[in-house]
PDB file of C-alpha atoms in Angstrom:
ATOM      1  CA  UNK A   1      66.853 -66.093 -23.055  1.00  0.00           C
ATOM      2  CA  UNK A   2      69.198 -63.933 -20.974  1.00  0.00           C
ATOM      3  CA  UNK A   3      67.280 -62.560 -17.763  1.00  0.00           C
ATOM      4  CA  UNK A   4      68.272 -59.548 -15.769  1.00  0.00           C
ATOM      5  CA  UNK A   5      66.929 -59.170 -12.386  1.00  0.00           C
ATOM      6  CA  UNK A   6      66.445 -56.164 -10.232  1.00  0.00           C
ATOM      7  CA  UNK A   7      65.624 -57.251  -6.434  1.00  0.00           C
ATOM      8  CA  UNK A   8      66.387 -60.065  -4.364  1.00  0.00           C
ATOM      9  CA  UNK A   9      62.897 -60.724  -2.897  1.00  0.00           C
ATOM     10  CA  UNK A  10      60.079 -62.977  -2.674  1.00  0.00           C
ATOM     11  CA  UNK A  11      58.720 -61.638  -6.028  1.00  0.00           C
ATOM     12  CA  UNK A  12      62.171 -62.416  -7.588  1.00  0.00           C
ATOM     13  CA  UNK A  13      62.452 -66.054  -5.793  1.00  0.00           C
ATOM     14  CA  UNK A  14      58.990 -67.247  -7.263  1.00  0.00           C
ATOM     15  CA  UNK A  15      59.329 -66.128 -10.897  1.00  0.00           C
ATOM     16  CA  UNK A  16      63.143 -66.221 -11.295  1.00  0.00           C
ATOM     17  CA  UNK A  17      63.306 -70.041  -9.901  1.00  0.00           C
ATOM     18  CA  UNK A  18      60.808 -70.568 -12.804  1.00  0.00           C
ATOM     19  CA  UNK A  19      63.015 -69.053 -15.745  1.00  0.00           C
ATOM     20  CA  UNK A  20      65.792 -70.866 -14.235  1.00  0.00           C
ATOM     21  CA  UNK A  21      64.087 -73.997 -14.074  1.00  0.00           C
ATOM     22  CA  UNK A  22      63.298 -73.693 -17.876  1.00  0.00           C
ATOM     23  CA  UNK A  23      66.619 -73.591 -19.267  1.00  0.00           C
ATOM     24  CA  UNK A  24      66.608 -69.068 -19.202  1.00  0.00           C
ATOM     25  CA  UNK A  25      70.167 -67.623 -18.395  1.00  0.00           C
ATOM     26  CA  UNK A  26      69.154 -65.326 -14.977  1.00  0.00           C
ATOM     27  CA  UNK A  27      71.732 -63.013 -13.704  1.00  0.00           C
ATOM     28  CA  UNK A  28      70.284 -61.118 -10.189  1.00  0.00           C
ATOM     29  CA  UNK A  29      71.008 -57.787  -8.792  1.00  0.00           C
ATOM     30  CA  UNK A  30      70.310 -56.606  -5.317  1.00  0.00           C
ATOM     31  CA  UNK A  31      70.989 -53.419  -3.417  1.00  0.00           C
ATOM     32  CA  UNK A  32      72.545 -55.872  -0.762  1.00  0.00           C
ATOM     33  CA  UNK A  33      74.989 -58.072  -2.916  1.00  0.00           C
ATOM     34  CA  UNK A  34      74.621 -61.003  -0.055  1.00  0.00           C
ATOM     35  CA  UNK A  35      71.086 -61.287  -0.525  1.00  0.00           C
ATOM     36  CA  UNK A  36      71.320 -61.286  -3.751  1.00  0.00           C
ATOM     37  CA  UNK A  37      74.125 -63.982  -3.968  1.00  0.00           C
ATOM     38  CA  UNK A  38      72.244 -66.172  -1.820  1.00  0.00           C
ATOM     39  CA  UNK A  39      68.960 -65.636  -3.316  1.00  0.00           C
ATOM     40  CA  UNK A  40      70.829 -66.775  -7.037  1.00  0.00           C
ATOM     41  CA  UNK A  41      72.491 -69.228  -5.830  1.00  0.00           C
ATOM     42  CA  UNK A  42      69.186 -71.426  -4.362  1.00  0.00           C
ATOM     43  CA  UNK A  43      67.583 -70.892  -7.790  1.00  0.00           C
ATOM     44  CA  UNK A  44      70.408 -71.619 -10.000  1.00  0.00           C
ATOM     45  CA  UNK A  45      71.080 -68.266 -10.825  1.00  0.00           C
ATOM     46  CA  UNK A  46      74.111 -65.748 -11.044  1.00  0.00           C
ATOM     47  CA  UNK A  47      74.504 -62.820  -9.542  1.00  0.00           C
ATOM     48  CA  UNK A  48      75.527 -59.194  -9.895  1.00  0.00           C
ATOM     49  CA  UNK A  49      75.392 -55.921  -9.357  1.00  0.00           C
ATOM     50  CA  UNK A  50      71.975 -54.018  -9.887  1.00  0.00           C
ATOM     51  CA  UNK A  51      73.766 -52.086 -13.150  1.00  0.00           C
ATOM     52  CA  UNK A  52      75.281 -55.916 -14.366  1.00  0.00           C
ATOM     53  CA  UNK A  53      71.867 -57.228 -14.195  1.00  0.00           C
ATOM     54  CA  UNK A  54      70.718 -54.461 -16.059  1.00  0.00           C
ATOM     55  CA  UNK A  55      73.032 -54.959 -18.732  1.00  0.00           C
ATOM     56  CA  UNK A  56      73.047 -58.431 -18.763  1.00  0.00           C
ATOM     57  CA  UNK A  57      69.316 -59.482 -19.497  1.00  0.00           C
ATOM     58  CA  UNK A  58      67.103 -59.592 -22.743  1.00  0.00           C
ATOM     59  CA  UNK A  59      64.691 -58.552 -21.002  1.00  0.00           C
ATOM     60  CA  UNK A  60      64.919 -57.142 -17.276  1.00  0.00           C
ATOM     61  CA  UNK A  61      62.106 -57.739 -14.031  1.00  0.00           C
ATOM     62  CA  UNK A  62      62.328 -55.033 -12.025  1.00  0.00           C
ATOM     63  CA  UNK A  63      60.989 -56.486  -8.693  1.00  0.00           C
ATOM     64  CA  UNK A  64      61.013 -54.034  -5.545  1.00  0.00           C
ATOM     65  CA  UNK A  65      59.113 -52.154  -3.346  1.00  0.00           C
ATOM     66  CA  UNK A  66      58.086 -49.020  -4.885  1.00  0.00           C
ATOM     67  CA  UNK A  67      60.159 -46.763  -2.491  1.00  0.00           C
ATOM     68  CA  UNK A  68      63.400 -48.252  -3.650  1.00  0.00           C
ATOM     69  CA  UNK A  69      62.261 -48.064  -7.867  1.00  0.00           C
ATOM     70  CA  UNK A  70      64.246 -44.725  -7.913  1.00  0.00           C
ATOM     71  CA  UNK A  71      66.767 -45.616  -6.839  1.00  0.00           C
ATOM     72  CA  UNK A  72      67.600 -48.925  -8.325  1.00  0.00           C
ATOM     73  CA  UNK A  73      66.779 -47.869 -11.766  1.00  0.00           C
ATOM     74  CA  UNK A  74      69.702 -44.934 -10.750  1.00  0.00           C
ATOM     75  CA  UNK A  75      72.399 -47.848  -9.645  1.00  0.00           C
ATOM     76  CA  UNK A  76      71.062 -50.132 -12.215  1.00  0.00           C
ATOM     77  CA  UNK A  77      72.609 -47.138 -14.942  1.00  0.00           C
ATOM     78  CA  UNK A  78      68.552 -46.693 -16.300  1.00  0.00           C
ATOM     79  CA  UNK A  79      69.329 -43.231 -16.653  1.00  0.00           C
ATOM     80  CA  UNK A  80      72.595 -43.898 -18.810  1.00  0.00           C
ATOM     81  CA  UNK A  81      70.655 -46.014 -21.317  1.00  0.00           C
ATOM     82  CA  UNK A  82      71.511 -49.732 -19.490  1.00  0.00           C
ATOM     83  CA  UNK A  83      67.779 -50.804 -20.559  1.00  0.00           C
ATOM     84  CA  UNK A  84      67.585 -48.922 -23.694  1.00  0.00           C
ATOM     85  CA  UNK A  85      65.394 -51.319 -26.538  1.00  0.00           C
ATOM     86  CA  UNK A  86      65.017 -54.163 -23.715  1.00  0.00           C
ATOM     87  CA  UNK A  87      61.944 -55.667 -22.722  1.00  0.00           C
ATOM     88  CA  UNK A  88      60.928 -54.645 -18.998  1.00  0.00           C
ATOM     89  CA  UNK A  89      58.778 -56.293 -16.934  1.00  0.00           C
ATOM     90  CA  UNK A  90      57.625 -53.883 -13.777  1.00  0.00           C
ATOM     91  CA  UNK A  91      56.615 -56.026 -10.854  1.00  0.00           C
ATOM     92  CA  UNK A  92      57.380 -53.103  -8.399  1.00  0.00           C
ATOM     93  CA  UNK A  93      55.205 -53.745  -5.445  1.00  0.00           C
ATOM     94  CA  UNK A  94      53.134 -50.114  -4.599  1.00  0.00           C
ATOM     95  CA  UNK A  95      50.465 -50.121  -1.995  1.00  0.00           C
ATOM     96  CA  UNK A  96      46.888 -50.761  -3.509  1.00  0.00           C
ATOM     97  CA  UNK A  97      45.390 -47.650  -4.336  1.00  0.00           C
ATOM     98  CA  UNK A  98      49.124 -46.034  -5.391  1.00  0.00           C
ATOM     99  CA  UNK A  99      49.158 -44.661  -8.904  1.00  0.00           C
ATOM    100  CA  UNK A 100      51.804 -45.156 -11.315  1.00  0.00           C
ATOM    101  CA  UNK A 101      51.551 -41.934 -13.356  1.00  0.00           C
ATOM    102  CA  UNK A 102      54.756 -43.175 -15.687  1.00  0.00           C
ATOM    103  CA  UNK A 103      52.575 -46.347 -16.536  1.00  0.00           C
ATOM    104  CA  UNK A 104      48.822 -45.065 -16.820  1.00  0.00           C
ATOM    105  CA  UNK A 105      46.944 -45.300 -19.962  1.00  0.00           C
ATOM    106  CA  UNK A 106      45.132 -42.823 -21.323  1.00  0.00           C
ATOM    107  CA  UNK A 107      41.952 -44.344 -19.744  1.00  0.00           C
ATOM    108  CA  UNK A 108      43.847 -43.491 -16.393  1.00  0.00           C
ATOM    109  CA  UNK A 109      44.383 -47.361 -15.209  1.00  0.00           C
ATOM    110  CA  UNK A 110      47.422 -49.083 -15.276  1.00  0.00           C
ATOM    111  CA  UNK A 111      47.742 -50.919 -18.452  1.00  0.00           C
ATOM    112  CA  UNK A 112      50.166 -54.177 -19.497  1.00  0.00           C
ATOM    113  CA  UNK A 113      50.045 -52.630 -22.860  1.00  0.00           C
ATOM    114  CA  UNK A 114      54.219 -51.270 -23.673  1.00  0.00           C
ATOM    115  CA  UNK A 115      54.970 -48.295 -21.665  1.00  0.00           C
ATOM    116  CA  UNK A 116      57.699 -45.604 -21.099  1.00  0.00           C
ATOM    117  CA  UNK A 117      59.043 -44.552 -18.266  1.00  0.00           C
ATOM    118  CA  UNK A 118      61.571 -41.345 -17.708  1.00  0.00           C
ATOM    119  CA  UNK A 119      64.641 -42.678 -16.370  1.00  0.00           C
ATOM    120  CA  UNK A 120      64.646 -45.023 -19.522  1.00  0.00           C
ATOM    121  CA  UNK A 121      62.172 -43.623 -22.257  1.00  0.00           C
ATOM    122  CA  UNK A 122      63.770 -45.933 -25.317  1.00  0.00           C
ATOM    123  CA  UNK A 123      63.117 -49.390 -23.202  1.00  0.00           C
ATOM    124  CA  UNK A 124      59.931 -51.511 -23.587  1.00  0.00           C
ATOM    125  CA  UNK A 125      58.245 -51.765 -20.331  1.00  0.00           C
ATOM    126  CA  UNK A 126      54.985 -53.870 -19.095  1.00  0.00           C
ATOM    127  CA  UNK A 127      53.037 -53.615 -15.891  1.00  0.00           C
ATOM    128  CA  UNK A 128      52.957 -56.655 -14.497  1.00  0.00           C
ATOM    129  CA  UNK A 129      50.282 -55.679 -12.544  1.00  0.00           C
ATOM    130  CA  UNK A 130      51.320 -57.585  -8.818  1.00  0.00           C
ATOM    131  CA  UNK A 131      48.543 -56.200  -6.870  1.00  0.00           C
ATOM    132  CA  UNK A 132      45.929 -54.527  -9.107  1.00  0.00           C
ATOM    133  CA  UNK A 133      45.643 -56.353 -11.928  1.00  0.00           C
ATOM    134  CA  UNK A 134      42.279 -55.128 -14.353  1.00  0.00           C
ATOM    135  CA  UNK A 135      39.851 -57.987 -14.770  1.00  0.00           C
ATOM    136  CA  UNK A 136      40.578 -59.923 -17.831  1.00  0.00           C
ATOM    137  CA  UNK A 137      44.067 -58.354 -18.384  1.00  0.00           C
ATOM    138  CA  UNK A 138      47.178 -60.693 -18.624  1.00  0.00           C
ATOM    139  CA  UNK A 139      49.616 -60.069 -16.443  1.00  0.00           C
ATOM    140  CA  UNK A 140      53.362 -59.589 -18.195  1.00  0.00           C
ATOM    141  CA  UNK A 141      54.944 -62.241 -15.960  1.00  0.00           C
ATOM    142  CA  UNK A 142      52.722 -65.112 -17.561  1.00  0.00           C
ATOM    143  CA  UNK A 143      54.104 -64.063 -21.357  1.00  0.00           C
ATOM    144  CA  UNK A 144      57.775 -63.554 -20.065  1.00  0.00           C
ATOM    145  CA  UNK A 145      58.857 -66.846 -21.251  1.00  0.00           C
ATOM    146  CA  UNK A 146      57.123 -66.440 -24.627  1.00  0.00           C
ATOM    147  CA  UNK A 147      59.821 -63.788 -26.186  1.00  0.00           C
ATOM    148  CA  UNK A 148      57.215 -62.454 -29.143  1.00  0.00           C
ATOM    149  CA  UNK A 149      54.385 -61.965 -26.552  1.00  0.00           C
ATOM    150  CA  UNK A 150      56.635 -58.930 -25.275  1.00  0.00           C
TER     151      UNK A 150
END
């Protein structure tokens, strides 16, 4: 499966190593193209620009800290349709007790069920839940490498 990868962090390093080390095709994209290039090339990874990733992948993690989800979904082309029908997998890291009104359920909790979100309404995206994960919920990250679980 072809990967795209938005961040170069920690989040990125520990499931992105994983994909890699199970035969997926990962291309990452960083808002610092060094970072990024060193971060893909200690996991066996390519890398890219934030928009290239976007492009690139199946299915796309979007890994960063929740101040910088604007923007990377902007240079990642989210708004031009770059993740249109993909799967997403939102590991954005808020603080606990920050609300994801783009994600919420109609029970008013973050859900993994398929969401939307308005820079790219047509593309499939889960909550992966980093931080406040619902008791007895599956996070998206653990079905990522199981294509029909998306």
């Amino acid at each position: 499966m072809k990967i795209g990868v938005l961040g170069a962090g920690r989040m990125t390093e520990a499931l992105a190593s994983g994909w890699t080390r199970a035969g997926h095709d990962v291309l990452v994209g960083g808002r610092t193209p060094g970072k990024a290039a060193d971060l893909a090339n200690r996991i066996g990874a390519r890398a890219g620009t934030l928009r290239e990733a976007a492009e690139f992948g199946d299915a796309v993690l979007v890994a960063v800290l929740l101040a910088g989800l604007d923007g990377t979904l902007r240079a990642a082309g989210a708004p031009e349709g770059t993740l249109a029908g993909k799967a997403v997998i939102d590991a954005t890291s808020p603080r606990p007790g920050i609300w994801r009104p783009w994600r919420s359920s109609s029970s008013g909790c973050c859900s993994p069920a398929p969401t939307r979100c308005p820079s790219s309404p047509s593309a499939r995206w889960r909550n992966a839940d980093v931080l406040q994960r619902p008791p007895s919920r599956e996070p998206a990250y653990s079905c990522a490498s199981r294509p029909s679980r998306m």
